CSV table of C-alpha atoms in Angstrom, one decimal:
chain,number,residue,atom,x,y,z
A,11,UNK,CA,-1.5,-12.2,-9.3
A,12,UNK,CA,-1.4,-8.1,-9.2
A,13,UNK,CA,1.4,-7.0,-7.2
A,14,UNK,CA,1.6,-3.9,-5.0
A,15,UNK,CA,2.6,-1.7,-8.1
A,16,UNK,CA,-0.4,-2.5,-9.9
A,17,UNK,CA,-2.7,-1.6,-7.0
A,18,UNK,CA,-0.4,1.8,-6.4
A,19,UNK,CA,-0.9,2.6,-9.9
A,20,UNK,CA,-4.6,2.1,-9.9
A,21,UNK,CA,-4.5,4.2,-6.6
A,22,UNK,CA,-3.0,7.0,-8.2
A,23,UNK,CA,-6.1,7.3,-10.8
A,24,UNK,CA,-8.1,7.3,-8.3
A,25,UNK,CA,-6.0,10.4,-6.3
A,26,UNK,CA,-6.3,11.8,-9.6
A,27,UNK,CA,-10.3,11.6,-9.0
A,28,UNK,CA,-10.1,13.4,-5.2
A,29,UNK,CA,-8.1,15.9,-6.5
A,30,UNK,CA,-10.5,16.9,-9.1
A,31,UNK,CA,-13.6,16.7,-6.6
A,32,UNK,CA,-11.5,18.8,-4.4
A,33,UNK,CA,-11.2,21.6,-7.0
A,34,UNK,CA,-14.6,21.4,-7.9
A,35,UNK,CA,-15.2,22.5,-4.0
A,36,UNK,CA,-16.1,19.2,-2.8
A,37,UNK,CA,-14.7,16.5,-0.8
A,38,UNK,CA,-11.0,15.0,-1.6
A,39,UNK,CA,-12.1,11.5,-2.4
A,40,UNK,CA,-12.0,9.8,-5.5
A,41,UNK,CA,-12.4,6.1,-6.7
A,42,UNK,CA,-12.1,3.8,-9.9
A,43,UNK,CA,-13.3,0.4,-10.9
A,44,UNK,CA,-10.8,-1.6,-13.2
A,45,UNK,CA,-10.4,-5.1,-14.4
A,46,UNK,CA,-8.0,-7.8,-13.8
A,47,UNK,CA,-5.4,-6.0,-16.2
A,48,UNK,CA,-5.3,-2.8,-14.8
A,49,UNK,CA,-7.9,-1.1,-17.4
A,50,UNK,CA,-10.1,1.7,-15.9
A,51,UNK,CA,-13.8,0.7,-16.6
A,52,UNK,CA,-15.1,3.4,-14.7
A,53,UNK,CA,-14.1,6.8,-12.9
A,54,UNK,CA,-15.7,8.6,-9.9
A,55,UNK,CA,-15.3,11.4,-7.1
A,56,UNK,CA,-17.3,12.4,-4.4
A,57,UNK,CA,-19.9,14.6,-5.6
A,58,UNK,CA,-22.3,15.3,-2.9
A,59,UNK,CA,-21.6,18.5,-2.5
A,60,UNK,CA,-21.8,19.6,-6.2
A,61,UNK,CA,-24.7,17.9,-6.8
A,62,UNK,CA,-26.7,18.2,-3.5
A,63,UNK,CA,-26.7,14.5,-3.4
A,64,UNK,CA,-26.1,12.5,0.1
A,65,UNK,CA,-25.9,9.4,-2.0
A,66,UNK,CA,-23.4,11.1,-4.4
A,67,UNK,CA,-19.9,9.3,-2.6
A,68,UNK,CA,-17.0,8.1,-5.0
A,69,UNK,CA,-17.2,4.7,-4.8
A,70,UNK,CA,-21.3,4.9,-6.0
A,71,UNK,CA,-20.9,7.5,-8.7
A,72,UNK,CA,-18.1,5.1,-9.9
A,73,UNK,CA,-19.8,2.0,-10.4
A,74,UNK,CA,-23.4,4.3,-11.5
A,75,UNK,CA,-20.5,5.6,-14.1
A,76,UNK,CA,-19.8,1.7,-15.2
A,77,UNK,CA,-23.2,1.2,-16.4
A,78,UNK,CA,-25.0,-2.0,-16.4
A,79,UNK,CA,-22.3,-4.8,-16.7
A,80,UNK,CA,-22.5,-8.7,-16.3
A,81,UNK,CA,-18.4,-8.7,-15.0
A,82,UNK,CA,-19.0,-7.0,-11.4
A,83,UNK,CA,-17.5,-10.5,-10.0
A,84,UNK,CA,-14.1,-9.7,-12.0
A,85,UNK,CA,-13.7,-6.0,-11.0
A,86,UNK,CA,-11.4,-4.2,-9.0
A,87,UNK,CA,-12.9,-1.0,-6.9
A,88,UNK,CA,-10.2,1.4,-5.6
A,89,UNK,CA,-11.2,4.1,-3.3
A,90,UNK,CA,-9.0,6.7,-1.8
A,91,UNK,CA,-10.2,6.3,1.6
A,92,UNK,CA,-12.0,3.6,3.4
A,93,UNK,CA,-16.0,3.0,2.2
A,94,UNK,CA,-18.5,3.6,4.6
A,95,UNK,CA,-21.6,0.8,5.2
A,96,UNK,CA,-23.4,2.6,1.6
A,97,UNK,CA,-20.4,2.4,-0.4
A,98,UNK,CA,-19.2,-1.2,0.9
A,99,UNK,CA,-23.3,-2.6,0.7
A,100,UNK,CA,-23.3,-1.1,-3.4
A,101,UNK,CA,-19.9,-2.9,-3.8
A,102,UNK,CA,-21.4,-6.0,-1.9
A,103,UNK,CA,-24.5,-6.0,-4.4
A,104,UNK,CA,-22.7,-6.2,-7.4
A,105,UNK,CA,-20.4,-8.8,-6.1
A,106,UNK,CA,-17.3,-7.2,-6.7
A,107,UNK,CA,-14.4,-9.0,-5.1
A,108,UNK,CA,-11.7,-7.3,-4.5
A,109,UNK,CA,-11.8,-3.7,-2.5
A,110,UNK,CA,-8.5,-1.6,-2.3
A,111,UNK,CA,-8.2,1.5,-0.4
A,112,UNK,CA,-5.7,4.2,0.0
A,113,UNK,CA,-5.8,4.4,3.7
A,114,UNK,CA,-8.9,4.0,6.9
A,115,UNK,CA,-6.6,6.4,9.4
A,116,UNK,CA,-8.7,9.4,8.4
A,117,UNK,CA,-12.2,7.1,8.4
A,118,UNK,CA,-12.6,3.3,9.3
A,119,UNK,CA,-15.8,2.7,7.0
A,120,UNK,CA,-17.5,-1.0,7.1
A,121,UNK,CA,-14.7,-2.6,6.2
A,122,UNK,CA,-15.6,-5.4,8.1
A,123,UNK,CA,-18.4,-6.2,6.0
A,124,UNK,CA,-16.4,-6.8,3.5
A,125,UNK,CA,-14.4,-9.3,5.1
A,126,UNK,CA,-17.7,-11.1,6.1
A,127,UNK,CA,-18.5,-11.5,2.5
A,128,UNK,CA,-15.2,-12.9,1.5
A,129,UNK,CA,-13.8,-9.9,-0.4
A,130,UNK,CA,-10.3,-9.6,-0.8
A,131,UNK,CA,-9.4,-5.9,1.1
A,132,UNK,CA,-6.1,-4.4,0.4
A,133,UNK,CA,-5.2,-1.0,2.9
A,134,UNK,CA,-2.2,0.4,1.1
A,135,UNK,CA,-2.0,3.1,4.1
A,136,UNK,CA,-0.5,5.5,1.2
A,137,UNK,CA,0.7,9.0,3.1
A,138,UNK,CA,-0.6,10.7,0.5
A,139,UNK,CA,-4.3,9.6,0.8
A,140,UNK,CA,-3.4,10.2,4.7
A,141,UNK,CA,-2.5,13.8,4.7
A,142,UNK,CA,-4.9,14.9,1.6
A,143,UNK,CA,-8.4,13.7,3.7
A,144,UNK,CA,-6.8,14.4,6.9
A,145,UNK,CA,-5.8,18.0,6.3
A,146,UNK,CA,-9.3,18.3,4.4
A,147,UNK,CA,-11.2,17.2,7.7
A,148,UNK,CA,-9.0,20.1,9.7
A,149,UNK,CA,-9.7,22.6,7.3
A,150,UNK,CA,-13.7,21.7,6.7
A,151,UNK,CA,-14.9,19.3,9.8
A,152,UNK,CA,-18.4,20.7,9.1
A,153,UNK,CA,-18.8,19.1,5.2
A,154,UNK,CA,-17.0,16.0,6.1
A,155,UNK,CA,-19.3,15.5,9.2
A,156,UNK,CA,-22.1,15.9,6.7
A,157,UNK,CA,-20.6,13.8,4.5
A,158,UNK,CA,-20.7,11.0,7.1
A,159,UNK,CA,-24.0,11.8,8.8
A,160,UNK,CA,-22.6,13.6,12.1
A,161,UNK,CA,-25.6,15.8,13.5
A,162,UNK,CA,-24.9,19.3,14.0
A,163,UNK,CA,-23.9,19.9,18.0
């Protein structure tokens, strides 16, 4: 059974994600889908904003980078920040059962859904996921309300 390291390490690649979607002038939040030992399968950060794709949120461009796979139901997804009801419904699809996320402070996405499907949900509440989206949403409340669908007032 994976212990907190193991998830903290996974977390940190997928930091390592947000940072670069951050630098590429898009939103701080990255994600990574690994197996039971820790291996990264696949890699992904938000990239709606360099794309000019609504659909283009970590957690989906990581599992499009996976590919087609028959092991969805052995995978580990780790997201940066809490997935919203697209992000949790492609995990949900492709039957991935465990969901670990850097922190929901910033965003509390349908993490319930999850729960109603059985998937194990880990919050690590890491300060560092905390203050990179938070001080992200200060600086640029107009792409993150995009980024979540908030009309313009």
């Amino acid at each position: 059974m994976p212990n907190d390291d193991f998830y903290r390490g996974l977390l940190r690649q997928a930091v390592a994600e947000a940072k670069q979607g951050l630098a590429e002038g898009g939103l701080p939040i990255g994600s990574v889908l690994a197996d039971a030992s820790g291996m990264i399968v696949a890699r992904g950060h938000n990239l709606r904003v360099q794309r000019g794709d609504p659909t283009a949120h970590a957690e989906v461009v990581c599992i499009r980078n996976a590919g087609r796979r028959r092991d969805w139901h052995t995978l580990i997804l780790v997201s940066t920040l809490s997935p919203c009801v697209m992000c949790t419904g492609t995990a949900l699809l492709f039957r991935v059962p465990t969901v670990v996320i850097g922190e929901n402070k910033n965003f509390l996405g349908a993490e319930d859904l999850f729960r109603q499907a059985g998937v194990k949900l880990l919050n690590l509440n890491d300060a560092a996921c905390i203050e990179m989206m938070g001080k992200f949403i200060a600086e640029h409340p107009d792409l993150w309300n995009e980024d979540i669908g908030v009309p313009e007032v």
